[in-house]
Short mmCIF file of N, CA and C in Angstrom, two decimals:
data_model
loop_
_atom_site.label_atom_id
_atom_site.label_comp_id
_atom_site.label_asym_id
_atom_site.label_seq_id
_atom_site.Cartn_x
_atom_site.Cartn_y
_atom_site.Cartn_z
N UNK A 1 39.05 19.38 149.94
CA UNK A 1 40.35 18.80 149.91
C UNK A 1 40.89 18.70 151.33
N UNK A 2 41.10 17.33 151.79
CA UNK A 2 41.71 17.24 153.17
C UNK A 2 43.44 17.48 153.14
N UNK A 3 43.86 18.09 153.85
CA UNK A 3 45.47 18.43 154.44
C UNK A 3 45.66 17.10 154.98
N UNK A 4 46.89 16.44 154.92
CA UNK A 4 47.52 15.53 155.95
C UNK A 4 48.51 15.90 156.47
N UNK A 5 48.34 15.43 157.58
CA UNK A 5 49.41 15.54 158.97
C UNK A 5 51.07 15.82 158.16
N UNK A 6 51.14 15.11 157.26
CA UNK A 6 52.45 15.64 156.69
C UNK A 6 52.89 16.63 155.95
N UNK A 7 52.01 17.25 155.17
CA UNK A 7 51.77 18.59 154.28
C UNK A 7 51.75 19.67 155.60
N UNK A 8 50.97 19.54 156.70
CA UNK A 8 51.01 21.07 157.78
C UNK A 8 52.15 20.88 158.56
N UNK A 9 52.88 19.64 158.85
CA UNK A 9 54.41 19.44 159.39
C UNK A 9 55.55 20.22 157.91
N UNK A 10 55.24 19.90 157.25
CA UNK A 10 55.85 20.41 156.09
C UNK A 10 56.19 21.70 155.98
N UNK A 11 54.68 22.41 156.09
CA UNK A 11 54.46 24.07 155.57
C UNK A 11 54.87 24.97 157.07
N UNK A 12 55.40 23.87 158.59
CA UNK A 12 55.23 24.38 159.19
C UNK A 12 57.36 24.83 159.44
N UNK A 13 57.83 23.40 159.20
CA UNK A 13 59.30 23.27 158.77
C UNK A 13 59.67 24.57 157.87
N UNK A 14 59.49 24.95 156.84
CA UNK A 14 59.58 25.83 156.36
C UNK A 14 59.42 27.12 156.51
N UNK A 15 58.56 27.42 157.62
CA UNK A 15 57.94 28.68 158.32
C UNK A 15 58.83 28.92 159.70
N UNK A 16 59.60 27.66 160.07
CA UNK A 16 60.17 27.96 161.11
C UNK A 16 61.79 28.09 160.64
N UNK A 17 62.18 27.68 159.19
CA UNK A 17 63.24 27.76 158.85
C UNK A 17 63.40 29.30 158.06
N UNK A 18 61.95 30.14 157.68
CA UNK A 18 62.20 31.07 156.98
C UNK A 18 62.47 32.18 158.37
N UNK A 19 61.43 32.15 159.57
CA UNK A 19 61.82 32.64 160.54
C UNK A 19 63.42 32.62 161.03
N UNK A 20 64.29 32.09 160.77
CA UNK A 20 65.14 31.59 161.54
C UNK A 20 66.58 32.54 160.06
N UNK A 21 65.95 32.04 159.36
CA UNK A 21 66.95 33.14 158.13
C UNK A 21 66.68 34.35 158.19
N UNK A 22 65.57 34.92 158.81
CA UNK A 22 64.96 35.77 158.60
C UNK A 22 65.71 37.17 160.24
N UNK A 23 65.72 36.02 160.95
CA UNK A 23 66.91 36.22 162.47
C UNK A 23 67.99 36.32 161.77
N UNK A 24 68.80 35.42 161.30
CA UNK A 24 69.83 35.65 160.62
C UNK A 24 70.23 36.79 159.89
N UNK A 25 69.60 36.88 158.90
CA UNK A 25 69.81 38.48 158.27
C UNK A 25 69.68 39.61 158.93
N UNK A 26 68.70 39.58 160.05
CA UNK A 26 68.68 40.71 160.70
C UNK A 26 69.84 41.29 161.28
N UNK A 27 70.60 39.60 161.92
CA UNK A 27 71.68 39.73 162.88
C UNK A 27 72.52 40.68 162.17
N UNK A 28 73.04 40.00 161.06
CA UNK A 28 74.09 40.75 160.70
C UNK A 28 73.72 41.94 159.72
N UNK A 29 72.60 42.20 159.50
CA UNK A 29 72.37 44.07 159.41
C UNK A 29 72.97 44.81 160.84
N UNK A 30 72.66 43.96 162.27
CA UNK A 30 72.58 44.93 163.28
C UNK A 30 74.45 44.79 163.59
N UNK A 31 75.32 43.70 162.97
CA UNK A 31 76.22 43.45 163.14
C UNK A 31 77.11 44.75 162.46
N UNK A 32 76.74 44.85 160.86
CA UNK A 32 77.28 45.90 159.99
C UNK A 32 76.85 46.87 160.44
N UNK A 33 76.00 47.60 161.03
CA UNK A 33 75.35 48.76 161.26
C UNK A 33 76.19 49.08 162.51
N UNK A 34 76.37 48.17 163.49
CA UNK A 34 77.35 48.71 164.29
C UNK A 34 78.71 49.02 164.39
N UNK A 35 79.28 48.17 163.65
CA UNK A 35 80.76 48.35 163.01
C UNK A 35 81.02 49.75 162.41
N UNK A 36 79.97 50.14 162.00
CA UNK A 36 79.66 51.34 160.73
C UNK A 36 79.62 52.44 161.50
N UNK A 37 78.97 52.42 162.42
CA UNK A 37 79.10 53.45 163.82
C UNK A 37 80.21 53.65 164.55
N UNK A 38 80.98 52.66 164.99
CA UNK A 38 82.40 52.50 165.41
C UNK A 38 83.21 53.31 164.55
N UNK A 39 83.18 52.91 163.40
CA UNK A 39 84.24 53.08 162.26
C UNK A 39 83.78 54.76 161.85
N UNK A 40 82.96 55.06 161.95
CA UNK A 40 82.35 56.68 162.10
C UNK A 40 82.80 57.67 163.33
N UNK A 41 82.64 56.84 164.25
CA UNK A 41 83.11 57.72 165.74
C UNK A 41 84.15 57.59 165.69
N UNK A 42 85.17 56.91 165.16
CA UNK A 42 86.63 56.64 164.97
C UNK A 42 87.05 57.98 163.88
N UNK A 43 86.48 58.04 163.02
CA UNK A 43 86.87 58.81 162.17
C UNK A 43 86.81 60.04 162.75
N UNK A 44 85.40 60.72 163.06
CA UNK A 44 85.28 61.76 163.29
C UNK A 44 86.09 61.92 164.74
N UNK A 45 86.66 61.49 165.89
CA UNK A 45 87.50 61.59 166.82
C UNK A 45 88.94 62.02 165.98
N UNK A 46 89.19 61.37 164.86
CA UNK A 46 90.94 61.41 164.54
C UNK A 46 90.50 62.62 163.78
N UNK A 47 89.02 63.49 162.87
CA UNK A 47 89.83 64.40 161.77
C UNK A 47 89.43 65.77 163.28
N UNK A 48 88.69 65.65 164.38
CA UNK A 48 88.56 65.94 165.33
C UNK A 48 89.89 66.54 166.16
N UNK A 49 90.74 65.65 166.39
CA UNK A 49 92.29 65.63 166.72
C UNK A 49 93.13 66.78 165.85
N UNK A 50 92.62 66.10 164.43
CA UNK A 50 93.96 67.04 163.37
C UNK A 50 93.33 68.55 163.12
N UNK A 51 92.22 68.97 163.38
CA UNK A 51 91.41 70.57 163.69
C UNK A 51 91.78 71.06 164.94
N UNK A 52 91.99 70.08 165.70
CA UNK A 52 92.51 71.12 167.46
C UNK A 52 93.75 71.26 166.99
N UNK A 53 94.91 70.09 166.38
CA UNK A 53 96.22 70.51 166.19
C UNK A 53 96.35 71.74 165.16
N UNK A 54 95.84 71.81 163.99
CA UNK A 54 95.66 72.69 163.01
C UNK A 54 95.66 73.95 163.66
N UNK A 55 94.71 74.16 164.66
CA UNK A 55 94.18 75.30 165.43
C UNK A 55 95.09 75.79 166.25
N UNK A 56 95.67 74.64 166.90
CA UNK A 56 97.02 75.02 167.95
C UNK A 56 98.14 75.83 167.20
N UNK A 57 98.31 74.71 166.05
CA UNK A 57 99.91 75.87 165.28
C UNK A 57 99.45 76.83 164.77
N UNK A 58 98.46 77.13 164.69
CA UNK A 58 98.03 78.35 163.62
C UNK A 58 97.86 79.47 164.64
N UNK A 59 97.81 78.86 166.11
CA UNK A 59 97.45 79.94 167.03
C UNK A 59 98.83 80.48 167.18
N UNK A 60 99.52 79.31 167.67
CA UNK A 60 101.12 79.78 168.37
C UNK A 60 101.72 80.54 166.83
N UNK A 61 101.69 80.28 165.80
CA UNK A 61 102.49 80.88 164.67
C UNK A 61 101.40 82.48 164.81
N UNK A 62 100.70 82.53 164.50
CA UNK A 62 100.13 84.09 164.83
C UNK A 62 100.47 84.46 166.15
N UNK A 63 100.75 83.92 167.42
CA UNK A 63 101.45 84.47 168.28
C UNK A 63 102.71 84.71 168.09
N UNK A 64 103.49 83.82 167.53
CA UNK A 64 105.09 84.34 167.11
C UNK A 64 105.23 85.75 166.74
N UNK A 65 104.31 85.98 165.56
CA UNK A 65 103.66 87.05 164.67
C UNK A 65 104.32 88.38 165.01
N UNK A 66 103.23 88.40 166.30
CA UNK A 66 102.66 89.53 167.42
C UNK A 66 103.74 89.22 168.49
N UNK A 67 104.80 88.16 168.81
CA UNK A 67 105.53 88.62 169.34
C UNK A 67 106.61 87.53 169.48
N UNK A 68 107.46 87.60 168.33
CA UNK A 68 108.81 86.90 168.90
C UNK A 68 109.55 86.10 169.83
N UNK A 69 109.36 86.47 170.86
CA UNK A 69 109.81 85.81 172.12
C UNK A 69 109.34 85.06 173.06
N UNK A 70 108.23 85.00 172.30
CA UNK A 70 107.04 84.35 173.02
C UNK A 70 107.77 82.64 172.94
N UNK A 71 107.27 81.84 173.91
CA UNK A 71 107.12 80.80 174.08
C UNK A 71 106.41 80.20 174.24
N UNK A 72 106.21 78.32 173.86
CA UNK A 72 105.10 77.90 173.60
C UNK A 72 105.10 76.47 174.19
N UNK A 73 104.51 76.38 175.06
CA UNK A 73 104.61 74.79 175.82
C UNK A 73 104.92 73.76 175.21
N UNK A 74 106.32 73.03 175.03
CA UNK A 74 107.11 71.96 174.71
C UNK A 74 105.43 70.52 174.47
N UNK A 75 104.87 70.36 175.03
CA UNK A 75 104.02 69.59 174.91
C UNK A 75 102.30 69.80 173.95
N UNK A 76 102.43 71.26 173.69
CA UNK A 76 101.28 71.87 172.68
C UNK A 76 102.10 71.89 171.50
N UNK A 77 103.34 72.85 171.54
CA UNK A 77 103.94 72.77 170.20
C UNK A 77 105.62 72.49 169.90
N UNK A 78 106.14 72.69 168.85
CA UNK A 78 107.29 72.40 168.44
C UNK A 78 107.67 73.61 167.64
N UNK A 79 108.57 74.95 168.06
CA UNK A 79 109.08 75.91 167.00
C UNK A 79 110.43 75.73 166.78
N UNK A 80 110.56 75.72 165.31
CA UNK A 80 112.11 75.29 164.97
C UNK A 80 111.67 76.64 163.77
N UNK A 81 112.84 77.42 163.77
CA UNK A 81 113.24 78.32 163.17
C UNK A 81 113.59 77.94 162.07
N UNK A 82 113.61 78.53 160.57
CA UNK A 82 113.99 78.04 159.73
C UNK A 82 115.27 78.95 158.78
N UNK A 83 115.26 80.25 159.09
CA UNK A 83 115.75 80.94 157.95
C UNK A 83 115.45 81.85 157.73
N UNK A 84 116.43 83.30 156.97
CA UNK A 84 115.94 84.13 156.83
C UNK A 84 114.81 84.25 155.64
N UNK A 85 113.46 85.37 155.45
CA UNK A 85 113.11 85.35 154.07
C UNK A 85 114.11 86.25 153.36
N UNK A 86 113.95 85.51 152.32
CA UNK A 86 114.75 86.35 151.20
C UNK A 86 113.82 87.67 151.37
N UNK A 87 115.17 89.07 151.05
CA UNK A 87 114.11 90.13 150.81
C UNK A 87 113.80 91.12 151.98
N UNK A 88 114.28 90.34 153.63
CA UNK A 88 113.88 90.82 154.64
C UNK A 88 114.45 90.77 155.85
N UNK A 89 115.08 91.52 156.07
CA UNK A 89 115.88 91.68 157.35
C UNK A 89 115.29 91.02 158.82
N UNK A 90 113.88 91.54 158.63
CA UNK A 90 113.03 91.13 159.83
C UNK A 90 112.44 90.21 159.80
N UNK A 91 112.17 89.18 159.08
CA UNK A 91 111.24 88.14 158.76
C UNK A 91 112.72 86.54 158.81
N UNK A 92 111.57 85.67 159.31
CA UNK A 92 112.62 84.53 159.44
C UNK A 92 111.47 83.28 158.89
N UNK A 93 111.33 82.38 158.47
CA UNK A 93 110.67 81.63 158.24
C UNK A 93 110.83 80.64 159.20
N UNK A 94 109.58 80.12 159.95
CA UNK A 94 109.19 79.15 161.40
C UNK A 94 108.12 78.25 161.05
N UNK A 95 108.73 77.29 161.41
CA UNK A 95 107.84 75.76 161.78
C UNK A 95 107.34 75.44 163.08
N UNK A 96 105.95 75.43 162.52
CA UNK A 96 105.26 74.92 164.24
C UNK A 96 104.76 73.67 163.95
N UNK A 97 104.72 72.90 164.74
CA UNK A 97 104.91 71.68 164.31
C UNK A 97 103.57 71.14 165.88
N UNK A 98 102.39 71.44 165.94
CA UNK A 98 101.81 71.16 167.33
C UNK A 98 101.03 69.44 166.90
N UNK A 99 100.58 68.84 168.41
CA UNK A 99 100.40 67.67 168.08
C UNK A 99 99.44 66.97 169.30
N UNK A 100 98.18 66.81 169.00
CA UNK A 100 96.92 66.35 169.74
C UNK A 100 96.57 65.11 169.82
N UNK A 101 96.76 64.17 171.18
CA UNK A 101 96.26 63.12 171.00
C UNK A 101 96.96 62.40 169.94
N UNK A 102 98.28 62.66 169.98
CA UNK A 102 99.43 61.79 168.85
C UNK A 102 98.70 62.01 167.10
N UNK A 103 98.10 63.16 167.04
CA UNK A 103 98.20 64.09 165.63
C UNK A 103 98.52 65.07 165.39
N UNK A 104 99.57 65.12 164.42
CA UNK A 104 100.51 66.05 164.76
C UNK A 104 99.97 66.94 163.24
N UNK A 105 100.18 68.25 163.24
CA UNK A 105 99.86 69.15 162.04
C UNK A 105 101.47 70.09 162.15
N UNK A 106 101.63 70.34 160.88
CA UNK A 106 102.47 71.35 161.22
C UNK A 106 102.49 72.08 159.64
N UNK A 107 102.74 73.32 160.30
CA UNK A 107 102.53 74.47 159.17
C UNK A 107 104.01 75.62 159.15
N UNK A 108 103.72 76.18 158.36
CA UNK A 108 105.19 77.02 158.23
C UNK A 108 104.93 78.13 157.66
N UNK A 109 105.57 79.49 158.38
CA UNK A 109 105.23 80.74 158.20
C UNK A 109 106.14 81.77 158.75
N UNK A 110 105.59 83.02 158.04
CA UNK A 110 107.01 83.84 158.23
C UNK A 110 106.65 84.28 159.52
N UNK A 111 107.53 85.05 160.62
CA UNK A 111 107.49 85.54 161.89
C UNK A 111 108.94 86.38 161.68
N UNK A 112 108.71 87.45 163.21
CA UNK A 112 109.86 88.69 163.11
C UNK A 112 110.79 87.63 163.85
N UNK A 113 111.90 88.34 163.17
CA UNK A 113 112.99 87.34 163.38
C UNK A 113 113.34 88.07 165.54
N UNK A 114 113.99 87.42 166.29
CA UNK A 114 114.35 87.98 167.61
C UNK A 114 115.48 88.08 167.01
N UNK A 115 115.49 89.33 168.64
CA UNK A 115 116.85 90.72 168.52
C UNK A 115 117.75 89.94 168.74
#
């Protein structure tokens, strides 16, 4: 059986069009795959942020703890006093309010009230 010149132009059109979809799909696997990485390093940077802030108020509120009068750099944290606890002469309830890289955590806990 002889091939003609138009049947191997044919089978060859098709081989260069499956190649060429075949680029295509790849592209945009490598397109999604990178977005996907972005959108990953993004994430893990921001829950990254809200564990150092977490860590910060939880430090300065156990420092309150251990000592009342302590102070805490206007730019690490925020203590706003809240109240006495019911029940306790010495205890005041405090908000630390700290904030990393514009994420802010804030937690609330009892501390000795100052003299």
């Amino acid at each position: 059986m002889k091939h003609t010149k138009k049947g191997t132009k044919s089978r060859r059109a098709f081989m260069t069009i499956d190649a060429v979809a075949a680029l295509i799909i790849l592209s945009i696997l490598a397109i999604v795959l990178s977005v996907t990485f972005v959108r990953r390093s993004r994430a893990a940077a921001h829950l990254s942020d809200i564990r150092d802030a977490a860590r910060l108020a939880d430090r300065t509120l156990l420092t309150l703890r251990q000592d009342p009068s302590a102070k805490s750099d206007p730019h690490d944290a925020v203590i706003t006093p809240l109240g006495k606890v019911e029940r306790s002469d010495q205890l005041q309830w405090t908000s630390v309010r700290a904030t990393v890289n514009g994420r802010s955590v804030s937690i609330l806990g009892a501390t000795r009230r100052q003299p």
